Amino acid sequence: MIDTTILAHDIVIVGAGLAGLRAAIAAKENGIQDVAVVSKVHPLRSHSGAAQGGIAAALGNTVPDKENNPVASQDGGQDSIDLHFADTVKGSDWLGDQDAIEVLVSEAPSILYEYEHWGCVFSRLDDGRIAQRWFGGHSQPRACYAADWTGHVLLQTLYQQAERHGVKFYPECEVTSLVVRDRVCRGVIAWELATGRLIALRARAVMFGTGGYGRAFRITSNATANTGDGLALAYRAGVPLEDMEFVQFHPTGLYPSGILMSEAARGEGGYLINDAGERFMSKYAPSKMELGPRDLVSRSIQQEINEGRGIGGGEYVHLDLRHLGAAKIKERLPQVRQLGIDFVGVDCIEAPIPIQPTAHYSMGGIPTDLDGQVILDADKTPLVGFFAAGECACVSVHGANRLGTNSLLEATLFGRRAGRAMAAFVQTASLPGWPADALSEARAEIEALLARQRGERSLDIANTLRAEMTKNVGLFREKAGLEAALKVIAECRERFARVSLDDKHPVFNTDLMAAIELGHILEFAELVTVGALARQESRGSHFRTDFPKRDDANWLKHTLVYRTDRGPELRFKPVVITKSPPQERKY
């Protein structure tokens, strides 16, 4: 029998990426001493560290010279909060909530200067200011960066501050339950890999910063840990999920693995080349070329491949950086270069890199207000004591498509806001009661998995699911394919009920972890597909070949999907529009 224990903290945060760490620091800064962070991996292995290209803020530090090199601006730059707002709204295809976007862009400079004052090692101009470069969909060079290791240095900076503030960490713990009763969050239950025990963590407030779900797809830039755990657990606990049909594919995943080749490569002037040697983006985004928004560039690449203009007629095109020169590549794109050398044997100084679109980011997630409070409906009814921030959340600054460099900003900024809101909440909130059956139910589920002697292997089911999601719920979607995907998902769920593990011991059981993660993916894969089938238009990352136009008359609204005994139920809520009415989106 699996051992169990019950512990308590004022605040429990699940996820140790930028959102979770910044929330923990903010809570500590605002007087809460007992703050704990639970992470499936060691905090410094959190997926925020894999981000490469930059973090956005309208600092106006640089303007490009004739060769697209960032140089110090003589007049404070041309960038502004208003331009950042306009670019983000346009990038979202007018599905982003403009009150949230206003917060994002207005508070962005303070986030960057906070990182700087904490010692973050940004790349800099000769005069010492933070360097900024171009990124897709932005009208100014506003991506603050540290070569192409930006997420890594931001994560290191926040982890140092969390340690300085005395945040308690529970590393390598897989959360298996979000405990909610009577619309009050009571805490979470986590399986600790090192001991095999289940830990019930009671809390006055819980926050999810659990990241995205790229591992629902066969080709992805995401780490193996990105299995959408927080989304599935929230949904099971009665929380609706918002805009799940919007999944971003990054244009430049290394072929054939999908490993991220940072947008910084195009921000520094890289070309996308088809089999005929053409810079084909001139056909799709003539004013932006390779620096169009990610949804447009990804579909353009895939269209070139589908129409036979992939390299050698194959499944990839080329990212060509050779014209940038060895010095610039070594200074600003060292990771991009090394990944090419390590994984496909190509040195981008000497030869172009093979790339293809790769599942990258989820615009939808757990609905929240501007302070990270999880809400249950269009009337903003709160789930008391439950907060969320970062990629798992949907405050909807990204709408239908996220601009590169806005994700690290969103995670940090709304993590900070959620941490402050939780600190204010727990000042007066008592520790809620703990349901007697919660821990026994969680233990029974795991023990049933360990006890089953014969059945399906989780990896076989996962491979079937991921292939189907990539085929029919990817860059291009249509009714028949989405309906076929729903059938495959249902079959996979039936097979999952028969899953059996080779390893029967609860300690460091990666077979058990894979089964738990697959259960989470199966929970929300259906929601992505149901939302995509219902939304009869094309907007941002969601492209229906049978409905290729945007339809503001019928679909300028957010999707909310609820769990019911009859299956997923779709409801809707309006988009918040403050000062930028919808218009045609073209680049």
Coordinates of C-alpha atoms in Angstrom, one line a residue:
M1 CA 0.0 0.0 0.0
I2 CA 1.2 3.5 -0.9
D3 CA 2.2 5.6 2.1
T4 CA 0.4 9.0 2.6
T5 CA 1.0 12.1 4.6
I6 CA -0.8 15.4 5.0
L7 CA 1.0 18.8 5.2
A8 CA -0.1 22.4 5.1
H9 CA 1.1 25.7 3.8
D10 CA -0.4 29.2 3.4
I11 CA 0.3 29.1 -0.4
V12 CA 1.0 26.1 -2.6
I13 CA 2.2 26.8 -6.2
V14 CA 2.3 24.0 -8.7
G15 CA 5.0 24.6 -11.3
A16 CA 8.5 26.2 -11.0
G17 CA 8.8 28.0 -14.3
L18 CA 8.7 31.8 -14.5
A19 CA 5.1 32.1 -13.5
G20 CA 5.4 29.9 -10.5
L21 CA 8.7 31.3 -9.2
R22 CA 7.7 35.0 -9.7
A23 CA 4.4 34.3 -7.9
A24 CA 6.2 32.7 -5.0
I25 CA 8.6 35.7 -4.7
A26 CA 5.8 38.2 -4.9
A27 CA 3.9 36.4 -2.1
K28 CA 7.1 36.4 0.0
E29 CA 7.7 40.1 -0.8
N30 CA 4.1 40.8 0.4
G31 CA 4.5 39.3 3.8
I32 CA 3.6 35.6 3.4
Q33 CA 6.2 33.4 5.0
D34 CA 4.9 29.9 4.3
V35 CA 5.1 29.5 0.5
A36 CA 5.7 26.2 -1.2
V37 CA 6.4 25.3 -4.8
V38 CA 5.7 21.9 -6.2
S39 CA 7.4 20.9 -9.4
K40 CA 7.4 17.7 -11.5
V41 CA 11.1 18.4 -12.3
H42 CA 13.9 20.2 -10.5
P43 CA 13.0 23.9 -10.8
L44 CA 15.9 24.7 -13.0
R45 CA 14.7 22.1 -15.5
S46 CA 11.3 23.9 -15.9
H47 CA 10.4 24.5 -19.5
S48 CA 10.6 28.3 -19.2
G49 CA 14.4 27.7 -19.4
A50 CA 14.0 26.3 -23.0
A51 CA 12.8 29.7 -24.3
Q52 CA 15.5 31.2 -26.5
G53 CA 14.8 34.4 -28.3
G54 CA 13.7 37.1 -25.9
I55 CA 11.2 38.8 -23.7
A56 CA 9.2 41.8 -25.0
A57 CA 9.1 45.3 -23.5
A58 CA 8.7 48.7 -25.2
L59 CA 12.0 50.1 -23.9
G60 CA 13.0 51.9 -27.2
N61 CA 16.7 51.1 -26.6
T62 CA 17.6 50.1 -30.1
V63 CA 16.8 50.9 -33.8
P64 CA 18.0 48.7 -36.6
D65 CA 20.8 49.8 -39.0
K66 CA 20.8 49.0 -42.7
E67 CA 22.0 45.5 -42.0
N68 CA 19.4 44.9 -39.3
N69 CA 21.9 45.1 -36.5
P70 CA 20.6 46.7 -33.3
V71 CA 22.4 49.9 -32.5
A72 CA 21.9 52.5 -29.7
S73 CA 19.0 54.9 -30.5
Q74 CA 19.9 58.5 -30.4
D75 CA 16.4 59.7 -29.6
G76 CA 15.1 57.1 -27.1
G77 CA 13.8 54.9 -30.0
Q78 CA 10.6 54.8 -31.8
D79 CA 8.9 52.2 -29.8
S80 CA 6.0 52.8 -27.4
I81 CA 3.4 51.1 -25.1
D82 CA 0.8 51.9 -27.7
L83 CA 2.7 50.2 -30.5
H84 CA 3.2 47.1 -28.4
F85 CA -0.5 47.1 -27.6
A86 CA -1.4 47.4 -31.3
D87 CA 1.0 44.7 -32.4
T88 CA -0.3 42.3 -29.7
V89 CA -4.0 42.9 -30.5
K90 CA -3.3 42.4 -34.2
G91 CA -1.2 39.4 -33.5
S92 CA -4.1 37.9 -31.5
D93 CA -6.4 38.3 -34.6
W94 CA -8.6 40.5 -32.3
L95 CA -9.4 37.6 -30.0
G96 CA -7.2 38.9 -27.2
D97 CA -8.9 40.7 -24.3
Q98 CA -7.7 44.3 -24.6
D99 CA -7.9 45.2 -20.9
A100 CA -5.5 42.3 -20.3
I101 CA -3.2 43.4 -23.2
E102 CA -3.1 46.9 -21.8
V103 CA -1.8 45.5 -18.5
L104 CA 0.7 43.3 -20.3
V105 CA 2.3 46.1 -22.3
S106 CA 2.1 48.8 -19.6
E107 CA 3.8 46.8 -16.9
A108 CA 6.4 45.2 -19.3
P109 CA 9.2 47.8 -18.8
S110 CA 9.0 47.3 -15.0
I111 CA 9.4 43.5 -15.4
L112 CA 12.5 44.0 -17.5
Y113 CA 14.1 46.5 -15.1
E114 CA 13.3 44.2 -12.2
Y115 CA 15.1 41.4 -13.9
E116 CA 18.0 43.7 -14.7
H117 CA 18.3 44.9 -11.1
W118 CA 18.3 41.2 -9.9
G119 CA 21.4 40.6 -12.1
C120 CA 20.0 39.0 -15.2
V121 CA 22.8 38.8 -17.8
F122 CA 21.1 40.4 -20.8
S123 CA 23.0 41.1 -24.0
R124 CA 23.8 44.8 -24.0
L125 CA 24.6 47.7 -26.3
D126 CA 28.0 49.5 -26.1
D127 CA 26.5 52.1 -23.8
G128 CA 25.3 49.4 -21.3
R129 CA 21.6 49.4 -22.0
I130 CA 19.7 46.2 -22.7
A131 CA 19.9 45.2 -26.4
Q132 CA 16.7 44.6 -28.3
R133 CA 16.1 42.8 -31.6
W134 CA 13.3 42.2 -34.1
F135 CA 10.7 39.4 -33.6
G136 CA 7.8 38.2 -35.7
G137 CA 4.7 40.3 -35.8
H138 CA 6.3 43.2 -33.9
S139 CA 6.6 46.6 -35.5
Q140 CA 9.7 47.6 -33.5
P141 CA 12.8 45.7 -32.3
R142 CA 11.6 45.1 -28.7
A143 CA 12.8 41.6 -27.9
C144 CA 15.2 41.9 -24.9
Y145 CA 17.6 38.9 -25.0
A146 CA 20.6 37.1 -23.7
A147 CA 22.1 35.7 -26.9
D148 CA 19.6 32.8 -27.5
W149 CA 19.5 31.6 -23.9
T150 CA 17.0 34.1 -22.7
G151 CA 14.6 31.8 -20.8
H152 CA 17.5 30.0 -19.2
V153 CA 19.0 33.2 -17.7
L154 CA 15.5 34.5 -16.6
L155 CA 14.8 31.1 -14.8
Q156 CA 18.2 31.2 -13.1
T157 CA 17.6 34.7 -11.9
L158 CA 14.2 33.9 -10.4
Y159 CA 15.3 30.7 -8.8
Q160 CA 18.1 32.6 -7.0
Q161 CA 15.6 35.1 -5.7
A162 CA 13.2 32.4 -4.6
E163 CA 16.0 30.7 -2.7
R164 CA 17.0 34.1 -1.2
H165 CA 13.4 34.5 0.1
G166 CA 13.3 31.0 1.6
V167 CA 10.6 29.5 -0.7
K168 CA 10.0 25.8 0.2
F169 CA 10.4 23.4 -2.8
Y170 CA 8.9 20.0 -3.4
P171 CA 10.9 18.9 -6.5
E172 CA 10.1 15.8 -8.6
C173 CA 6.5 15.6 -7.4
E174 CA 3.7 14.8 -9.9
V175 CA 0.4 16.5 -8.8
T176 CA -2.4 14.0 -9.3
S177 CA -5.4 15.8 -7.9
L178 CA -6.7 19.4 -7.4
V179 CA -9.0 19.1 -4.4
V180 CA -12.1 21.3 -4.7
R181 CA -15.3 21.1 -2.7
D182 CA -18.2 23.6 -2.7
R183 CA -16.4 26.0 -5.1
V184 CA -13.5 26.3 -2.6
C185 CA -10.0 25.0 -3.4
R186 CA -8.7 23.0 -0.5
G187 CA -5.2 22.0 -1.8
V188 CA -3.5 19.4 -4.0
I189 CA -2.3 15.8 -3.8
A190 CA 1.2 15.0 -5.2
W191 CA 3.0 11.7 -5.8
E192 CA 6.6 12.1 -4.7
L193 CA 8.9 10.1 -7.0
A194 CA 11.8 9.6 -4.6
T195 CA 9.7 7.9 -1.9
G196 CA 6.6 6.7 -3.8
R197 CA 4.3 8.3 -1.2
L198 CA 1.3 10.6 -1.8
I199 CA 1.5 14.0 -0.1
A200 CA -1.7 16.0 0.6
L201 CA -0.8 19.6 0.6
R202 CA -3.5 21.7 2.2
A203 CA -3.4 25.4 1.5
R204 CA -5.2 28.7 1.9
A205 CA -4.4 29.4 -1.7
V206 CA -3.3 27.3 -4.6
M207 CA -1.8 28.5 -7.9
F208 CA -1.1 26.5 -11.1
G209 CA 1.8 27.6 -13.2
T210 CA 2.0 24.2 -14.9
G211 CA 2.8 25.2 -18.5
G212 CA 1.5 23.9 -21.8
Y213 CA 0.7 20.6 -23.6
G214 CA 2.9 20.3 -26.7
R215 CA 3.4 16.6 -25.9
A216 CA -0.2 15.9 -27.2
F217 CA 1.4 16.1 -30.7
R218 CA 3.9 13.9 -32.4
I219 CA 6.2 16.8 -33.5
T220 CA 6.8 19.4 -30.8
S221 CA 9.3 21.8 -29.4
N222 CA 8.1 21.0 -25.8
A223 CA 10.0 19.1 -23.2
T224 CA 8.7 15.6 -22.3
A225 CA 7.2 17.0 -19.1
N226 CA 4.8 19.3 -21.0
T227 CA 1.7 17.1 -20.8
G228 CA -0.9 19.7 -19.8
D229 CA -1.3 18.3 -16.3
G230 CA -2.7 21.4 -14.7
L231 CA -5.3 21.8 -17.4
A232 CA -6.6 18.3 -17.0
L233 CA -6.7 18.5 -13.2
A234 CA -8.5 21.8 -13.2
Y235 CA -11.1 20.5 -15.7
R236 CA -11.7 17.4 -13.6
A237 CA -12.3 19.6 -10.6
G238 CA -15.0 21.5 -12.4
V239 CA -13.1 24.4 -13.9
P240 CA -14.0 25.3 -17.6
L241 CA -11.1 25.7 -20.0
E242 CA -11.0 28.6 -22.4
D243 CA -10.1 28.8 -26.1
M244 CA -8.5 25.3 -26.2
E245 CA -8.8 25.1 -30.0
F246 CA -6.0 27.7 -30.4
V247 CA -2.6 25.8 -30.5
Q248 CA 0.4 27.6 -31.8
F249 CA 2.9 25.8 -34.1
H250 CA 6.3 27.4 -34.2
P251 CA 7.6 27.8 -37.8
T252 CA 11.1 26.5 -37.2
G253 CA 11.4 23.2 -35.5
L254 CA 14.5 21.2 -36.3
Y255 CA 13.6 18.5 -38.8
P256 CA 12.7 15.7 -38.0
S257 CA 12.6 16.1 -34.1
G258 CA 10.8 19.4 -33.8
I259 CA 13.5 20.8 -31.4
L260 CA 13.1 24.6 -31.3
M261 CA 15.2 26.7 -33.6
S262 CA 14.6 30.1 -32.1
E263 CA 12.7 32.9 -33.8
A264 CA 15.8 34.9 -32.9
A265 CA 17.4 33.3 -36.0
R266 CA 14.9 35.1 -38.2
G267 CA 15.0 38.1 -35.9
E268 CA 18.7 38.4 -36.7
G269 CA 18.0 38.2 -40.4
G270 CA 17.7 34.5 -41.3
Y271 CA 16.0 33.5 -44.5
L272 CA 13.4 30.7 -45.2
I273 CA 14.2 29.0 -48.5
N274 CA 12.2 26.4 -50.5
D275 CA 13.5 23.7 -52.9
A276 CA 13.8 26.3 -55.7
G277 CA 16.0 28.5 -53.6
E278 CA 13.2 31.1 -53.2
R279 CA 12.5 33.2 -50.1
F280 CA 8.9 32.1 -50.3
M281 CA 7.5 34.4 -47.6
S282 CA 7.4 37.1 -50.2
K283 CA 4.2 35.4 -51.4
Y284 CA 2.5 35.2 -48.0
A285 CA 3.7 38.3 -46.0
P286 CA 5.5 40.7 -48.4
S287 CA 5.8 43.5 -45.8
K288 CA 7.2 41.3 -43.0
M289 CA 8.8 38.3 -44.9
E290 CA 10.3 35.9 -42.4
L291 CA 9.1 38.1 -39.5
G292 CA 5.4 37.6 -40.0
P293 CA 3.4 36.2 -37.1
R294 CA 4.0 32.6 -36.2
D295 CA 0.6 31.3 -37.4
L296 CA 1.1 32.7 -40.8
V297 CA 4.7 31.7 -41.2
S298 CA 4.0 28.1 -40.0
R299 CA 1.1 27.7 -42.5
S300 CA 3.2 29.1 -45.3
I301 CA 6.0 26.6 -44.6
Q302 CA 3.6 23.8 -44.5
Q303 CA 1.9 24.9 -47.7
E304 CA 5.2 25.0 -49.5
I305 CA 5.8 21.4 -48.3
N306 CA 2.3 20.2 -49.2
E307 CA 2.7 21.6 -52.7
G308 CA 5.9 19.8 -53.3
R309 CA 8.4 22.6 -52.7
G310 CA 10.0 21.1 -49.6
I311 CA 13.7 20.5 -50.0
G312 CA 14.1 17.6 -52.5
G313 CA 10.3 17.3 -52.4
G314 CA 10.6 16.3 -48.7
E315 CA 8.9 17.3 -45.5
Y316 CA 11.1 20.4 -44.6
V317 CA 12.4 23.7 -45.9
H318 CA 15.7 25.5 -45.1
L319 CA 16.5 28.1 -42.5
D320 CA 19.5 29.8 -44.1
L321 CA 21.8 31.9 -41.8
R322 CA 25.0 31.7 -43.7
H323 CA 24.8 35.3 -44.9
L324 CA 24.9 36.5 -41.3
G325 CA 28.5 35.5 -40.9
A326 CA 30.3 33.4 -38.4
A327 CA 30.9 36.2 -35.9
K328 CA 27.3 37.2 -35.6
I329 CA 26.1 33.7 -35.4
K330 CA 28.6 32.8 -32.6
E331 CA 27.7 36.0 -30.6
R332 CA 23.9 36.0 -30.9
L333 CA 22.8 32.5 -32.0
P334 CA 25.2 30.1 -30.3
Q335 CA 22.5 27.7 -29.1
V336 CA 20.8 27.5 -32.5
R337 CA 24.2 26.7 -34.1
Q338 CA 25.0 24.0 -31.5
L339 CA 21.6 22.3 -31.7
G340 CA 22.0 22.0 -35.5
I341 CA 25.5 20.5 -35.0
D342 CA 24.4 18.1 -32.3
F343 CA 21.1 16.8 -33.7
V344 CA 21.4 16.9 -37.5
G345 CA 25.2 17.4 -38.1
V346 CA 24.7 20.8 -39.7
D347 CA 26.7 23.8 -38.9
C348 CA 24.6 26.8 -39.8
I349 CA 27.7 28.9 -40.5
E350 CA 28.4 26.6 -43.4
A351 CA 25.0 25.1 -44.5
P352 CA 21.3 25.8 -44.1
I353 CA 19.3 24.0 -41.4
P354 CA 16.4 21.7 -42.2
I355 CA 13.2 22.9 -40.4
Q356 CA 9.5 22.2 -40.2
P357 CA 6.6 23.6 -38.1
T358 CA 6.4 22.2 -34.6
A359 CA 3.7 22.2 -31.9
H360 CA 4.8 24.9 -29.5
Y361 CA 2.4 26.8 -27.3
S362 CA -1.2 26.8 -26.1
M363 CA -3.1 30.1 -26.2
G364 CA -6.0 28.7 -24.3
G365 CA -6.2 27.4 -20.7
I366 CA -7.6 28.0 -17.3
P367 CA -9.6 31.2 -17.3
T368 CA -8.5 33.9 -14.9
D369 CA -9.0 37.6 -14.2
L370 CA -6.2 40.2 -14.4
D371 CA -4.9 39.1 -11.0
G372 CA -4.7 35.4 -11.7
Q373 CA -8.0 34.5 -9.8
V374 CA -9.5 31.5 -11.6
I375 CA -13.0 32.3 -12.8
L376 CA -15.8 29.8 -13.6
D377 CA -18.0 31.7 -16.1
A378 CA -18.6 34.9 -18.2
D379 CA -19.7 36.6 -15.0
K380 CA -16.3 36.1 -13.4
T381 CA -17.5 33.9 -10.6
P382 CA -14.4 33.0 -8.7
L383 CA -13.2 29.5 -7.6
V384 CA -12.2 30.6 -4.1
G385 CA -8.6 30.1 -3.3
F386 CA -7.5 29.0 -6.8
F387 CA -5.2 31.0 -9.1
A388 CA -3.3 30.4 -12.3
A389 CA -0.7 32.1 -14.4
G390 CA 1.6 31.5 -17.4
E391 CA 0.9 29.2 -20.3
C392 CA -1.6 27.0 -18.4
A393 CA -3.8 30.1 -17.8
C394 CA -5.9 32.1 -20.1
V395 CA -6.2 35.7 -19.1
S396 CA -6.3 36.0 -22.9
V397 CA -3.5 38.4 -23.8
H398 CA -2.6 36.1 -26.8
G399 CA -6.1 35.5 -28.2
A400 CA -5.9 33.3 -31.3
N401 CA -2.1 33.7 -31.8
R402 CA 0.8 34.7 -29.6
L403 CA 3.5 37.0 -30.7
G404 CA 7.0 35.7 -29.9
T405 CA 8.6 37.2 -26.7
N406 CA 5.2 37.9 -25.2
S407 CA 5.1 34.5 -23.4
L408 CA 8.1 35.1 -21.0
L409 CA 6.6 38.5 -20.3
E410 CA 3.1 37.1 -19.6
A411 CA 4.4 34.4 -17.3
T412 CA 6.5 36.7 -15.2
L413 CA 4.1 39.6 -15.2
F414 CA 0.9 37.7 -14.4
G415 CA 2.8 35.5 -12.0
R416 CA 3.8 38.6 -10.1
R417 CA 0.2 39.8 -10.1
A418 CA -1.1 36.4 -9.0
G419 CA 1.5 36.3 -6.2
R420 CA 0.4 39.7 -4.9
A421 CA -3.3 38.7 -5.1
M422 CA -2.7 35.5 -3.2
A423 CA -0.8 37.3 -0.5
A424 CA -3.7 39.7 0.0
F425 CA -6.2 36.8 -0.1
V426 CA -4.5 34.6 2.6
Q427 CA -4.1 37.6 5.0
T428 CA -7.8 37.0 5.9
A429 CA -8.5 33.5 4.6
S430 CA -8.5 30.5 7.0
L431 CA -7.2 27.1 6.1
P432 CA -10.2 25.4 4.5
G433 CA -11.3 22.0 5.7
W434 CA -9.9 18.9 4.1
P435 CA -12.3 16.2 2.7
A436 CA -11.7 12.9 4.3
D437 CA -12.1 10.9 1.0
A438 CA -9.7 13.0 -1.1
L439 CA -6.5 11.2 -0.3
S440 CA -8.0 7.7 -0.2
E441 CA -9.5 8.2 -3.7
A442 CA -6.1 9.4 -5.1
R443 CA -4.3 6.4 -3.5
A444 CA -6.9 4.0 -4.9
E445 CA -6.4 5.3 -8.5
I446 CA -2.7 4.8 -8.4
E447 CA -2.9 1.4 -6.6
A448 CA -5.3 0.2 -9.3
L449 CA -2.8 1.1 -12.0
L450 CA 0.0 -0.7 -10.2
A451 CA -2.2 -3.8 -9.5
R452 CA -3.4 -4.4 -13.1
Q453 CA -1.5 -7.4 -14.4
R454 CA -2.3 -7.4 -18.1
G455 CA -3.3 -4.7 -20.5
E456 CA -2.2 -2.0 -22.9
R457 CA 1.1 -0.1 -22.7
S458 CA 0.7 3.6 -22.3
L459 CA 3.4 4.4 -24.9
D460 CA 1.4 2.6 -27.6
I461 CA -1.7 4.6 -26.9
A462 CA 0.2 7.8 -26.7
N463 CA 1.9 7.2 -30.1
T464 CA -1.5 6.6 -31.7
L465 CA -3.0 9.7 -30.1
R466 CA -0.1 12.0 -31.0
A467 CA 0.0 10.9 -34.6
E468 CA -3.7 11.6 -34.9
M469 CA -3.5 15.0 -33.3
T470 CA -0.7 16.0 -35.6
K471 CA -2.6 14.7 -38.7
N472 CA -6.0 16.1 -38.1
V473 CA -5.8 18.7 -35.3
G474 CA -2.7 20.5 -36.5
L475 CA -2.0 23.4 -38.8
F476 CA -4.8 22.7 -41.2
R477 CA -8.2 21.4 -40.0
E478 CA -11.5 20.4 -41.5
K479 CA -14.7 18.7 -40.4
A480 CA -14.0 15.2 -41.6
G481 CA -10.5 15.1 -40.1
L482 CA -11.7 16.6 -36.7
E483 CA -14.5 14.0 -36.5
A484 CA -12.1 11.3 -37.3
A485 CA -9.8 12.6 -34.5
L486 CA -12.6 12.5 -32.0
K487 CA -13.2 8.8 -32.8
V488 CA -9.5 8.0 -32.3
I489 CA -9.4 9.9 -29.0
A490 CA -12.5 7.9 -27.8
E491 CA -10.8 4.7 -28.8
C492 CA -7.6 5.7 -27.0
R493 CA -9.6 6.5 -23.9
E494 CA -11.2 3.0 -24.0
R495 CA -7.7 1.5 -24.4
F496 CA -6.4 3.7 -21.5
A497 CA -8.9 2.0 -19.2
R498 CA -6.9 -1.2 -19.7
V499 CA -3.5 0.3 -19.2
S500 CA -1.0 -2.0 -17.4
L501 CA 2.5 -1.1 -16.0
D502 CA 5.6 -3.2 -16.3
D503 CA 7.0 -1.6 -13.2
K504 CA 4.8 -2.3 -10.2
H505 CA 6.8 -0.4 -7.5
P506 CA 5.8 3.2 -6.7
V507 CA 9.3 4.6 -6.1
F508 CA 10.8 6.4 -9.2
N509 CA 8.3 4.7 -11.4
T510 CA 8.6 6.4 -14.8
D511 CA 6.1 3.9 -16.2
L512 CA 3.5 5.1 -13.7
M513 CA 4.3 8.8 -14.5
A514 CA 3.8 8.2 -18.2
A515 CA 0.4 6.6 -17.6
I516 CA -0.7 9.5 -15.4
E517 CA 0.5 12.0 -18.0
L518 CA -1.3 10.1 -20.8
G519 CA -4.5 10.3 -18.8
H520 CA -4.1 14.0 -18.6
I521 CA -3.5 14.4 -22.3
L522 CA -6.5 12.3 -23.2
E523 CA -8.6 14.5 -20.9
F524 CA -7.9 17.7 -22.8
A525 CA -7.1 16.4 -26.4
E526 CA -10.9 15.9 -26.8
L527 CA -11.5 19.6 -25.7
V528 CA -9.0 20.9 -28.3
T529 CA -10.7 18.9 -31.0
V530 CA -14.3 19.7 -29.9
G531 CA -13.5 23.4 -29.9
A532 CA -11.8 23.2 -33.3
L533 CA -14.8 21.4 -34.7
A534 CA -17.3 23.9 -33.3
R535 CA -15.4 27.1 -34.4
Q536 CA -16.5 27.4 -38.1
E537 CA -14.0 30.1 -39.1
S538 CA -10.3 30.6 -39.5
R539 CA -8.6 32.9 -36.9
G540 CA -5.0 33.1 -35.8
S541 CA -3.6 29.6 -35.3
H542 CA -7.0 27.9 -35.9
F543 CA -7.3 27.4 -39.7
R544 CA -10.3 25.5 -41.1
T545 CA -9.8 24.7 -44.8
D546 CA -13.6 24.4 -45.1
F547 CA -14.1 27.8 -43.4
P548 CA -11.0 29.7 -44.6
K549 CA -12.3 33.2 -43.6
R550 CA -12.5 35.0 -40.2
D551 CA -16.1 35.4 -39.1
D552 CA -16.5 38.2 -36.6
A553 CA -20.3 38.2 -36.9
N554 CA -20.5 34.7 -35.4
W555 CA -17.1 33.9 -33.8
L556 CA -15.7 37.0 -32.2
K557 CA -16.0 35.3 -28.8
H558 CA -14.2 33.0 -26.4
T559 CA -15.0 29.4 -26.1
L560 CA -15.5 27.9 -22.6
V561 CA -15.8 24.1 -22.4
Y562 CA -17.3 22.5 -19.3
R563 CA -17.1 18.9 -18.1
T564 CA -20.5 17.3 -17.8
D565 CA -21.9 13.7 -17.5
R566 CA -22.9 14.0 -21.2
G567 CA -19.4 15.0 -22.2
P568 CA -17.8 18.4 -23.0
E569 CA -20.3 21.3 -23.1
L570 CA -19.4 24.5 -25.0
R571 CA -20.4 27.9 -23.8
F572 CA -19.1 31.3 -24.9
K573 CA -18.2 34.7 -23.5
P574 CA -17.5 38.0 -25.3
V575 CA -14.1 39.4 -26.1
V576 CA -13.1 42.5 -24.2
I577 CA -12.5 45.3 -26.8
T578 CA -11.5 48.7 -25.4
K579 CA -9.9 50.8 -28.1
S580 CA -9.0 48.7 -31.1
P581 CA -12.0 47.5 -33.1
P582 CA -11.5 44.5 -35.3
Q583 CA -10.1 45.1 -38.8
E584 CA -8.5 43.0 -41.5
R585 CA -5.3 41.3 -40.3
K586 CA -2.6 41.4 -43.0
Y587 CA 1.2 41.7 -43.1

